[in-house]
JSON list of C-alpha atoms in Angstrom, two decimals:
[
{"chain": "A", "resi": 1, "resn": "MET", "atom": "CA", "xyz": [-8.37, 21.81, 1.28]},
{"chain": "A", "resi": 2, "resn": "SER", "atom": "CA", "xyz": [-4.95, 21.62, -0.35]},
{"chain": "A", "resi": 3, "resn": "ALA", "atom": "CA", "xyz": [-3.79, 18.86, 2.03]},
{"chain": "A", "resi": 4, "resn": "SER", "atom": "CA", "xyz": [-6.71, 16.61, 1.11]},
{"chain": "A", "resi": 5, "resn": "THR", "atom": "CA", "xyz": [-6.20, 17.39, -2.59]},
{"chain": "A", "resi": 6, "resn": "ASN", "atom": "CA", "xyz": [-2.54, 16.36, -2.25]},
{"chain": "A", "resi": 7, "resn": "LYS", "atom": "CA", "xyz": [-3.51, 13.08, -0.58]},
{"chain": "A", "resi": 8, "resn": "SER", "atom": "CA", "xyz": [-6.07, 12.40, -3.28]},
{"chain": "A", "resi": 9, "resn": "GLU", "atom": "CA", "xyz": [-3.48, 13.09, -6.00]},
{"chain": "A", "resi": 10, "resn": "HIS", "atom": "CA", "xyz": [-0.97, 10.83, -4.24]},
{"chain": "A", "resi": 11, "resn": "PHE", "atom": "CA", "xyz": [-3.59, 8.07, -4.05]},
{"chain": "A", "resi": 12, "resn": "ASN", "atom": "CA", "xyz": [-4.30, 8.39, -7.77]},
{"chain": "A", "resi": 13, "resn": "LYS", "atom": "CA", "xyz": [-0.58, 8.18, -8.64]},
{"chain": "A", "resi": 14, "resn": "PHE", "atom": "CA", "xyz": [0.06, 5.16, -6.40]},
{"chain": "A", "resi": 15, "resn": "PRO", "atom": "CA", "xyz": [-1.50, 2.56, -8.75]},
{"chain": "A", "resi": 16, "resn": "ASP", "atom": "CA", "xyz": [0.57, 4.01, -11.59]},
{"chain": "A", "resi": 17, "resn": "TRP", "atom": "CA", "xyz": [3.73, 3.41, -9.56]},
{"chain": "A", "resi": 18, "resn": "ILE", "atom": "CA", "xyz": [2.68, -0.19, -8.97]},
{"chain": "A", "resi": 19, "resn": "PHE", "atom": "CA", "xyz": [1.71, -0.78, -12.60]},
{"chain": "A", "resi": 20, "resn": "PHE", "atom": "CA", "xyz": [5.10, -0.40, -14.23]},
{"chain": "A", "resi": 21, "resn": "TYR", "atom": "CA", "xyz": [4.89, -3.34, -16.64]},
{"chain": "A", "resi": 22, "resn": "ASN", "atom": "CA", "xyz": [5.01, -2.15, -20.27]},
{"chain": "A", "resi": 23, "resn": "LYS", "atom": "CA", "xyz": [5.63, 1.36, -18.92]},
{"chain": "A", "resi": 24, "resn": "GLY", "atom": "CA", "xyz": [2.03, 1.44, -17.67]},
{"chain": "A", "resi": 25, "resn": "VAL", "atom": "CA", "xyz": [0.54, 0.86, -21.11]},
{"chain": "A", "resi": 26, "resn": "ILE", "atom": "CA", "xyz": [-2.11, -1.83, -21.53]},
{"chain": "A", "resi": 27, "resn": "ARG", "atom": "CA", "xyz": [-1.36, -3.38, -24.90]},
{"chain": "A", "resi": 28, "resn": "GLU", "atom": "CA", "xyz": [-4.30, -5.77, -24.94]},
{"chain": "A", "resi": 29, "resn": "ASN", "atom": "CA", "xyz": [-7.00, -5.02, -27.49]},
{"chain": "A", "resi": 30, "resn": "ASP", "atom": "CA", "xyz": [-9.60, -7.14, -25.69]},
{"chain": "A", "resi": 31, "resn": "ARG", "atom": "CA", "xyz": [-11.87, -5.24, -23.28]},
{"chain": "A", "resi": 32, "resn": "HIS", "atom": "CA", "xyz": [-12.11, -8.26, -20.92]},
{"chain": "A", "resi": 33, "resn": "GLU", "atom": "CA", "xyz": [-8.31, -8.52, -20.73]},
{"chain": "A", "resi": 34, "resn": "GLN", "atom": "CA", "xyz": [-7.98, -4.77, -20.15]},
{"chain": "A", "resi": 35, "resn": "ASP", "atom": "CA", "xyz": [-10.50, -4.93, -17.28]},
{"chain": "A", "resi": 36, "resn": "LYS", "atom": "CA", "xyz": [-8.63, -7.89, -15.79]},
{"chain": "A", "resi": 37, "resn": "ILE", "atom": "CA", "xyz": [-5.30, -6.02, -15.86]},
{"chain": "A", "resi": 38, "resn": "ILE", "atom": "CA", "xyz": [-6.87, -2.95, -14.23]},
{"chain": "A", "resi": 39, "resn": "LYS", "atom": "CA", "xyz": [-8.55, -5.05, -11.51]},
{"chain": "A", "resi": 40, "resn": "TRP", "atom": "CA", "xyz": [-5.32, -6.91, -10.74]},
{"chain": "A", "resi": 41, "resn": "ASN", "atom": "CA", "xyz": [-3.52, -3.58, -10.46]},
{"chain": "A", "resi": 42, "resn": "HIS", "atom": "CA", "xyz": [-6.18, -2.27, -8.06]},
{"chain": "A", "resi": 43, "resn": "LEU", "atom": "CA", "xyz": [-5.90, -5.47, -6.02]},
{"chain": "A", "resi": 44, "resn": "ALA", "atom": "CA", "xyz": [-2.11, -5.13, -5.79]},
{"chain": "A", "resi": 45, "resn": "THR", "atom": "CA", "xyz": [-2.48, -1.44, -4.91]},
{"chain": "A", "resi": 46, "resn": "ASN", "atom": "CA", "xyz": [-4.97, -2.15, -2.12]},
{"chain": "A", "resi": 47, "resn": "MET", "atom": "CA", "xyz": [-2.83, -4.97, -0.72]},
{"chain": "A", "resi": 48, "resn": "LEU", "atom": "CA", "xyz": [0.21, -2.69, -0.54]},
{"chain": "A", "resi": 49, "resn": "ILE", "atom": "CA", "xyz": [-1.82, 0.10, 1.07]},
{"chain": "A", "resi": 50, "resn": "PHE", "atom": "CA", "xyz": [-3.16, -2.38, 3.65]},
{"chain": "A", "resi": 51, "resn": "TYR", "atom": "CA", "xyz": [0.35, -3.68, 4.34]},
{"chain": "A", "resi": 52, "resn": "ASN", "atom": "CA", "xyz": [1.71, -0.13, 4.75]},
{"chain": "A", "resi": 53, "resn": "VAL", "atom": "CA", "xyz": [-1.09, 0.78, 7.19]},
{"chain": "A", "resi": 54, "resn": "GLU", "atom": "CA", "xyz": [-0.47, -2.38, 9.22]},
{"chain": "A", "resi": 55, "resn": "VAL", "atom": "CA", "xyz": [3.28, -1.72, 9.45]},
{"chain": "A", "resi": 56, "resn": "MET", "atom": "CA", "xyz": [2.79, 1.96, 10.30]},
{"chain": "A", "resi": 57, "resn": "THR", "atom": "CA", "xyz": [0.27, 1.02, 13.01]},
{"chain": "A", "resi": 58, "resn": "ARG", "atom": "CA", "xyz": [2.70, -1.45, 14.60]},
{"chain": "A", "resi": 59, "resn": "VAL", "atom": "CA", "xyz": [5.47, 1.19, 14.58]},
{"chain": "A", "resi": 60, "resn": "LEU", "atom": "CA", "xyz": [3.15, 3.80, 16.11]},
{"chain": "A", "resi": 61, "resn": "LYS", "atom": "CA", "xyz": [2.07, 1.31, 18.79]},
{"chain": "A", "resi": 62, "resn": "LYS", "atom": "CA", "xyz": [5.71, 0.61, 19.64]},
{"chain": "A", "resi": 63, "resn": "LEU", "atom": "CA", "xyz": [6.51, 4.33, 19.83]},
{"chain": "A", "resi": 64, "resn": "LYS", "atom": "CA", "xyz": [3.51, 4.84, 22.12]},
{"chain": "A", "resi": 65, "resn": "GLU", "atom": "CA", "xyz": [4.64, 1.96, 24.35]},
{"chain": "A", "resi": 66, "resn": "GLU", "atom": "CA", "xyz": [8.09, 3.57, 24.55]},
{"chain": "A", "resi": 67, "resn": "GLY", "atom": "CA", "xyz": [6.46, 6.72, 25.94]},
{"chain": "A", "resi": 68, "resn": "HIS", "atom": "CA", "xyz": [6.27, 8.91, 22.85]},
{"chain": "A", "resi": 69, "resn": "LYS", "atom": "CA", "xyz": [3.15, 11.05, 22.66]},
{"chain": "A", "resi": 70, "resn": "ILE", "atom": "CA", "xyz": [1.31, 10.66, 19.35]},
{"chain": "A", "resi": 71, "resn": "THR", "atom": "CA", "xyz": [-1.20, 13.31, 18.39]},
{"chain": "A", "resi": 72, "resn": "GLU", "atom": "CA", "xyz": [-3.85, 13.61, 15.70]},
{"chain": "A", "resi": 73, "resn": "ASP", "atom": "CA", "xyz": [-1.66, 16.28, 14.13]},
{"chain": "A", "resi": 74, "resn": "ASP", "atom": "CA", "xyz": [1.16, 13.72, 13.83]},
{"chain": "A", "resi": 75, "resn": "LEU", "atom": "CA", "xyz": [-1.15, 11.19, 12.18]},
{"chain": "A", "resi": 76, "resn": "LYS", "atom": "CA", "xyz": [-2.54, 13.58, 9.60]},
{"chain": "A", "resi": 77, "resn": "HIS", "atom": "CA", "xyz": [0.94, 13.88, 8.09]},
{"chain": "A", "resi": 78, "resn": "LEU", "atom": "CA", "xyz": [1.22, 10.13, 7.49]},
{"chain": "A", "resi": 79, "resn": "SER", "atom": "CA", "xyz": [0.21, 8.43, 4.28]},
{"chain": "A", "resi": 80, "resn": "PRO", "atom": "CA", "xyz": [-0.08, 4.74, 3.36]},
{"chain": "A", "resi": 81, "resn": "TYR", "atom": "CA", "xyz": [0.84, 5.56, -0.24]},
{"chain": "A", "resi": 82, "resn": "ILE", "atom": "CA", "xyz": [4.49, 4.81, 0.40]},
{"chain": "A", "resi": 83, "resn": "GLU", "atom": "CA", "xyz": [6.47, 3.41, -2.49]},
{"chain": "A", "resi": 84, "resn": "SER", "atom": "CA", "xyz": [8.08, 0.84, -0.23]},
{"chain": "A", "resi": 85, "resn": "ALA", "atom": "CA", "xyz": [7.74, -2.36, -2.22]},
{"chain": "A", "resi": 86, "resn": "ASN", "atom": "CA", "xyz": [10.68, -3.79, -4.09]},
{"chain": "A", "resi": 87, "resn": "ARG", "atom": "CA", "xyz": [8.89, -4.15, -7.41]},
{"chain": "A", "resi": 88, "resn": "LEU", "atom": "CA", "xyz": [11.75, -5.93, -9.14]},
{"chain": "A", "resi": 89, "resn": "GLY", "atom": "CA", "xyz": [12.98, -7.87, -6.14]},
{"chain": "A", "resi": 90, "resn": "ASP", "atom": "CA", "xyz": [13.53, -11.51, -5.49]},
{"chain": "A", "resi": 91, "resn": "TYR", "atom": "CA", "xyz": [10.65, -12.87, -3.43]},
{"chain": "A", "resi": 92, "resn": "ARG", "atom": "CA", "xyz": [10.80, -16.19, -1.66]},
{"chain": "A", "resi": 93, "resn": "LEU", "atom": "CA", "xyz": [7.71, -18.01, -0.52]},
{"chain": "A", "resi": 94, "resn": "GLU", "atom": "CA", "xyz": [8.21, -19.40, 2.98]},
{"chain": "A", "resi": 95, "resn": "LEU", "atom": "CA", "xyz": [5.36, -21.87, 3.41]},
{"chain": "A", "resi": 96, "resn": "ALA", "atom": "CA", "xyz": [6.49, -22.97, 6.87]},
{"chain": "A", "resi": 97, "resn": "LYS", "atom": "CA", "xyz": [6.62, -19.42, 8.22]},
{"chain": "A", "resi": 98, "resn": "GLN", "atom": "CA", "xyz": [3.99, -18.63, 10.86]},
{"chain": "A", "resi": 99, "resn": "VAL", "atom": "CA", "xyz": [1.62, -15.92, 9.72]},
{"chain": "A", "resi": 100, "resn": "ARG", "atom": "CA", "xyz": [1.34, -13.01, 12.16]},
{"chain": "A", "resi": 101, "resn": "LEU", "atom": "CA", "xyz": [-2.26, -12.38, 13.15]},
{"chain": "A", "resi": 102, "resn": "LEU", "atom": "CA", "xyz": [-3.56, -8.86, 12.68]},
{"chain": "A", "resi": 103, "resn": "ASP", "atom": "CA", "xyz": [-4.60, -6.98, 15.78]},
{"chain": "A", "resi": 104, "resn": "PHE", "atom": "CA", "xyz": [-7.51, -4.74, 14.85]},
{"chain": "A", "resi": 105, "resn": "SER", "atom": "CA", "xyz": [-7.83, -3.41, 18.40]},
{"chain": "A", "resi": 106, "resn": "ILE", "atom": "CA", "xyz": [-4.61, -1.34, 18.36]},
{"chain": "A", "resi": 107, "resn": "SER", "atom": "CA", "xyz": [-5.14, 2.26, 19.40]},
{"chain": "A", "resi": 108, "resn": "VAL", "atom": "CA", "xyz": [-2.34, 4.71, 18.70]},
{"chain": "A", "resi": 109, "resn": "LEU", "atom": "CA", "xyz": [-3.92, 7.85, 20.17]}
]
């Protein structure tokens, strides 16, 4: 039970890590604006979780192809709540870059 509690706690702290603007304080006094800020934070959180899962899945697939045995026990120690984004980084939009298609059929076990 403690392992699932830890994952739940980590999930609840992850949006706080993403929402660092104004030290995590919503300074708007308008309920609509507050809701909008919270929803945008949840959207950014979910996008980063999705990205982390996709990257971890590709790495696990590569390890499996290289002959490494991956077990359910290995997977239960992984978490997509990785603070991997460069929140203050310089991001360049590459409009000509080919978007990699997601492969939803990957099996890592």
